[in-house]
Amino acid sequence: MTAAELSTAALRQQILTREILPGTRVTEDAVATELGVSRATVRQALNSLELEGLLVRNPASRVLEVLTLDPDDVKEIYRARRVLELAGVKAAHGAPEEALLQLKDAIAQMKDAVTNGDVVGFVEADKLSHVTTVSFLKSRILSETHASLMRRLRLAMTHQEADENVMTDELHEHQEFCDLVVAGKIDEAQKNLTDRLNVAERQMLKSLIAPPIHAPE
């Protein structure tokens, strides 16, 4: 990886883990000093993160800031997720076994996380199940669009909390979804997914006022 790519990855990680909070100003000089790289390298990294939507320019000062999501942003993101993910479910009908195995593997990772009490692993496996669903569309551009939406959504999270009961309940819902997709019961799978996204959206909107009780879908 180039210096610019490494710098982009480092900054992205700091933003997504909330080491750099939404609304924080991000300047070339400060980042160059922190990462020990040139301003030209930082400029490339900031441009990449701006294109990803994680950084935006303040309309008044024109200074880059970490994106802050408001309720309307969250609603738009979930609206787009429904379009992409439900289309992915439809495209899964008749998918080859090797493609369906990726979805099964995501659920298996969720099971392992529940067994080990691994909240972070559970969240990552959860995300993988949704990424895999969109991958049934076999479109790089749509998958990249979905990945961008998921990154932005994480900016609205204050922290991740979950207990064993919450993870177990969500695992059962995901397992049911996987079984429906594999069985070719597309309408039922779409309903399962829609219900879960609706609940997750309500939790996310609530979290903008009060911390969520567990990580969003």
CSV table of C-alpha atoms in Angstrom, one decimal:
chain,number,residue,atom,x,y,z
A,1,MET,CA,0.0,0.0,0.0
A,2,THR,CA,1.1,3.5,-0.7
A,3,ALA,CA,1.7,6.1,2.0
A,4,ALA,CA,-1.6,7.8,1.0
A,5,GLU,CA,-3.5,4.5,1.2
A,6,LEU,CA,-2.0,3.8,4.6
A,7,SER,CA,-2.9,7.3,5.9
A,8,THR,CA,-6.5,6.9,4.5
A,9,ALA,CA,-6.9,3.6,6.3
A,10,ALA,CA,-5.5,5.0,9.6
A,11,LEU,CA,-7.8,8.0,9.5
A,12,ARG,CA,-10.8,5.9,8.5
A,13,GLN,CA,-10.2,3.6,11.4
A,14,GLN,CA,-10.0,6.6,13.8
A,15,ILE,CA,-13.3,8.0,12.5
A,16,LEU,CA,-15.2,4.7,12.5
A,17,THR,CA,-14.0,3.8,16.0
A,18,ARG,CA,-14.9,7.3,17.2
A,19,GLU,CA,-11.3,8.3,18.2
A,20,ILE,CA,-12.2,11.3,16.0
A,21,LEU,CA,-15.8,12.3,16.8
A,22,PRO,CA,-18.4,13.5,14.4
A,23,GLY,CA,-18.1,17.3,13.9
A,24,THR,CA,-14.4,17.3,14.6
A,25,ARG,CA,-12.3,19.6,12.3
A,26,VAL,CA,-9.7,17.7,10.3
A,27,THR,CA,-6.8,19.8,8.9
A,28,GLU,CA,-3.8,18.8,6.8
A,29,ASP,CA,-1.3,20.2,9.2
A,30,ALA,CA,-2.7,18.3,12.3
A,31,VAL,CA,-3.0,15.0,10.5
A,32,ALA,CA,0.5,15.3,8.9
A,33,THR,CA,2.0,15.9,12.3
A,34,GLU,CA,0.1,13.0,13.9
A,35,LEU,CA,0.9,10.5,11.2
A,36,GLY,CA,4.4,11.7,10.4
A,37,VAL,CA,3.7,12.1,6.7
A,38,SER,CA,3.8,14.9,4.2
A,39,ARG,CA,0.9,17.3,3.6
A,40,ALA,CA,0.7,16.1,0.0
A,41,THR,CA,0.1,12.5,1.3
A,42,VAL,CA,-2.5,13.8,3.8
A,43,ARG,CA,-4.2,15.8,1.1
A,44,GLN,CA,-4.7,12.6,-0.9
A,45,ALA,CA,-6.1,10.8,2.2
A,46,LEU,CA,-8.5,13.6,3.0
A,47,ASN,CA,-9.7,13.7,-0.5
A,48,SER,CA,-10.4,9.9,-0.5
A,49,LEU,CA,-12.4,10.2,2.8
A,50,GLU,CA,-14.3,13.1,1.4
A,51,LEU,CA,-15.3,11.1,-1.6
A,52,GLU,CA,-16.4,8.3,0.8
A,53,GLY,CA,-18.6,10.7,2.6
A,54,LEU,CA,-16.9,10.4,6.0
A,55,LEU,CA,-15.5,13.9,5.7
A,56,VAL,CA,-17.5,17.0,4.6
A,57,ARG,CA,-16.7,20.7,4.2
A,58,ASN,CA,-18.3,23.1,6.6
A,59,PRO,CA,-20.4,25.4,4.4
A,60,ALA,CA,-19.3,28.5,6.3
A,61,SER,CA,-15.5,27.9,6.9
A,62,ARG,CA,-14.9,25.3,4.1
A,63,VAL,CA,-12.8,23.3,6.7
A,64,LEU,CA,-13.2,19.6,6.5
A,65,GLU,CA,-15.1,18.0,9.4
A,66,VAL,CA,-16.1,14.4,10.3
A,67,LEU,CA,-19.6,13.8,9.0
A,68,THR,CA,-22.4,14.3,11.6
A,69,LEU,CA,-25.6,12.4,10.9
A,70,ASP,CA,-29.0,13.8,11.7
A,71,PRO,CA,-32.3,11.8,11.7
A,72,ASP,CA,-33.0,12.7,8.1
A,73,ASP,CA,-29.6,11.3,7.1
A,74,VAL,CA,-30.3,8.0,9.0
A,75,LYS,CA,-33.7,7.7,7.3
A,76,GLU,CA,-32.2,8.1,3.9
A,77,ILE,CA,-29.5,5.6,4.6
A,78,TYR,CA,-32.0,3.0,5.7
A,79,ARG,CA,-34.2,3.8,2.7
A,80,ALA,CA,-31.2,3.1,0.4
A,81,ARG,CA,-30.3,-0.1,2.4
A,82,ARG,CA,-33.8,-1.4,1.9
A,83,VAL,CA,-33.5,-0.9,-1.9
A,84,LEU,CA,-30.1,-2.6,-2.1
A,85,GLU,CA,-30.6,-5.4,0.4
A,86,LEU,CA,-34.1,-6.4,-0.7
A,87,ALA,CA,-32.9,-6.5,-4.3
A,88,GLY,CA,-30.0,-8.7,-3.1
A,89,VAL,CA,-32.5,-11.1,-1.5
A,90,LYS,CA,-34.4,-11.3,-4.8
A,91,ALA,CA,-31.2,-11.9,-6.7
A,92,ALA,CA,-30.3,-14.8,-4.4
A,93,HIS,CA,-33.1,-16.9,-5.8
A,94,GLY,CA,-31.4,-19.7,-7.7
A,95,ALA,CA,-27.9,-18.6,-6.6
A,96,PRO,CA,-25.2,-21.2,-6.8
A,97,GLU,CA,-24.3,-23.1,-3.6
A,98,GLU,CA,-20.9,-21.5,-3.3
A,99,ALA,CA,-22.6,-18.1,-3.1
A,100,LEU,CA,-25.1,-19.2,-0.5
A,101,LEU,CA,-22.2,-20.7,1.5
A,102,GLN,CA,-20.9,-17.1,2.1
A,103,LEU,CA,-24.2,-16.2,3.8
A,104,LYS,CA,-24.1,-19.4,5.8
A,105,ASP,CA,-20.5,-18.6,6.8
A,106,ALA,CA,-21.6,-15.2,8.1
A,107,ILE,CA,-24.2,-16.8,10.3
A,108,ALA,CA,-21.7,-19.4,11.5
A,109,GLN,CA,-19.4,-16.5,12.6
A,110,MET,CA,-22.3,-14.9,14.5
A,111,LYS,CA,-22.9,-18.2,16.3
A,112,ASP,CA,-19.2,-18.3,17.3
A,113,ALA,CA,-19.4,-14.8,18.5
A,114,VAL,CA,-22.4,-15.6,20.7
A,115,THR,CA,-20.7,-18.6,22.1
A,116,ASN,CA,-17.6,-16.6,23.0
A,117,GLY,CA,-19.4,-13.5,24.2
A,118,ASP,CA,-17.6,-11.5,21.5
A,119,VAL,CA,-19.6,-8.3,20.9
A,120,VAL,CA,-17.3,-6.8,18.3
A,121,GLY,CA,-17.1,-10.1,16.4
A,122,PHE,CA,-20.9,-10.4,16.5
A,123,VAL,CA,-21.3,-6.9,15.0
A,124,GLU,CA,-18.8,-7.6,12.3
A,125,ALA,CA,-20.4,-10.9,11.4
A,126,ASP,CA,-23.8,-9.2,11.4
A,127,LYS,CA,-22.5,-6.6,8.9
A,128,LEU,CA,-21.0,-9.4,6.8
A,129,SER,CA,-24.4,-11.0,6.4
A,130,HIS,CA,-25.8,-7.8,5.0
A,131,VAL,CA,-22.8,-7.3,2.7
A,132,THR,CA,-23.2,-10.8,1.4
A,133,THR,CA,-26.9,-10.2,0.7
A,134,VAL,CA,-26.0,-7.3,-1.5
A,135,SER,CA,-23.2,-9.3,-3.2
A,136,PHE,CA,-25.9,-11.5,-4.7
A,137,LEU,CA,-26.5,-8.6,-7.1
A,138,LYS,CA,-23.0,-9.3,-8.6
A,139,SER,CA,-22.4,-5.5,-8.9
A,140,ARG,CA,-19.2,-3.9,-7.7
A,141,ILE,CA,-20.7,-0.5,-7.9
A,142,LEU,CA,-23.8,-1.4,-5.8
A,143,SER,CA,-21.6,-3.3,-3.3
A,144,GLU,CA,-19.3,-0.2,-2.9
A,145,THR,CA,-22.4,2.0,-2.5
A,146,HIS,CA,-23.7,-0.3,0.2
A,147,ALA,CA,-20.3,-0.3,2.0
A,148,SER,CA,-20.3,3.5,2.0
A,149,LEU,CA,-23.8,3.6,3.5
A,150,MET,CA,-22.7,1.2,6.3
A,151,ARG,CA,-19.6,3.3,7.1
A,152,ARG,CA,-21.7,6.4,7.4
A,153,LEU,CA,-24.2,4.6,9.6
A,154,ARG,CA,-21.5,3.7,12.1
A,155,LEU,CA,-20.9,7.4,12.7
A,156,ALA,CA,-24.2,7.6,14.5
A,157,MET,CA,-23.2,5.0,17.0
A,158,THR,CA,-22.2,6.3,20.4
A,159,HIS,CA,-20.9,2.9,21.6
A,160,GLN,CA,-21.6,-0.8,21.2
A,161,GLU,CA,-23.3,-2.7,24.0
A,162,ALA,CA,-25.0,-6.0,23.8
A,163,ASP,CA,-25.9,-8.8,26.2
A,164,GLU,CA,-26.2,-12.5,25.6
A,165,ASN,CA,-30.0,-12.4,25.3
A,166,VAL,CA,-29.9,-9.7,22.6
A,167,MET,CA,-27.2,-11.4,20.5
A,168,THR,CA,-29.0,-14.8,20.8
A,169,ASP,CA,-32.3,-13.2,19.7
A,170,GLU,CA,-30.7,-11.5,16.7
A,171,LEU,CA,-28.8,-14.7,15.8
A,172,HIS,CA,-32.1,-16.6,15.6
A,173,GLU,CA,-33.6,-13.9,13.3
A,174,HIS,CA,-30.5,-14.1,11.1
A,175,GLN,CA,-30.5,-17.9,11.0
A,176,GLU,CA,-34.2,-17.8,10.0
A,177,PHE,CA,-33.3,-15.4,7.2
A,178,CYS,CA,-30.5,-17.6,6.0
A,179,ASP,CA,-32.7,-20.7,6.0
A,180,LEU,CA,-35.4,-18.8,4.0
A,181,VAL,CA,-32.9,-17.6,1.4
A,182,VAL,CA,-31.4,-21.0,1.0
A,183,ALA,CA,-34.8,-22.6,0.7
A,184,GLY,CA,-35.7,-20.1,-2.0
A,185,LYS,CA,-38.5,-18.5,0.0
A,186,ILE,CA,-37.8,-15.0,-1.2
A,187,ASP,CA,-41.0,-13.3,-0.1
A,188,GLU,CA,-40.6,-14.5,3.5
A,189,ALA,CA,-36.9,-13.7,3.5
A,190,GLN,CA,-37.6,-10.2,2.3
A,191,LYS,CA,-40.2,-9.8,5.1
A,192,ASN,CA,-37.7,-11.0,7.7
A,193,LEU,CA,-35.1,-8.5,6.4
A,194,THR,CA,-37.6,-5.6,6.2
A,195,ASP,CA,-38.7,-6.2,9.8
A,196,ARG,CA,-35.1,-6.3,11.1
A,197,LEU,CA,-34.2,-3.1,9.2
A,198,ASN,CA,-37.3,-1.3,10.5
A,199,VAL,CA,-36.3,-2.2,14.1
A,200,ALA,CA,-32.7,-1.2,13.5
A,201,GLU,CA,-33.7,2.1,12.0
A,202,ARG,CA,-35.9,3.0,15.0
A,203,GLN,CA,-33.1,2.1,17.4
A,204,MET,CA,-30.6,4.2,15.4
A,205,LEU,CA,-32.9,7.2,15.4
A,206,LYS,CA,-33.4,6.8,19.2
A,207,SER,CA,-29.6,6.6,19.7
A,208,LEU,CA,-29.2,10.1,18.3
A,209,ILE,CA,-30.9,11.2,21.5
A,210,ALA,CA,-29.9,8.5,23.9
A,211,PRO,CA,-27.2,5.8,23.6
A,212,PRO,CA,-28.4,2.5,22.0
A,213,ILE,CA,-28.7,-0.6,24.1
A,214,HIS,CA,-26.8,-2.6,21.5
A,215,ALA,CA,-25.2,-2.2,18.1
A,216,PRO,CA,-27.5,-1.5,15.2
A,217,GLU,CA,-28.3,-4.0,12.5
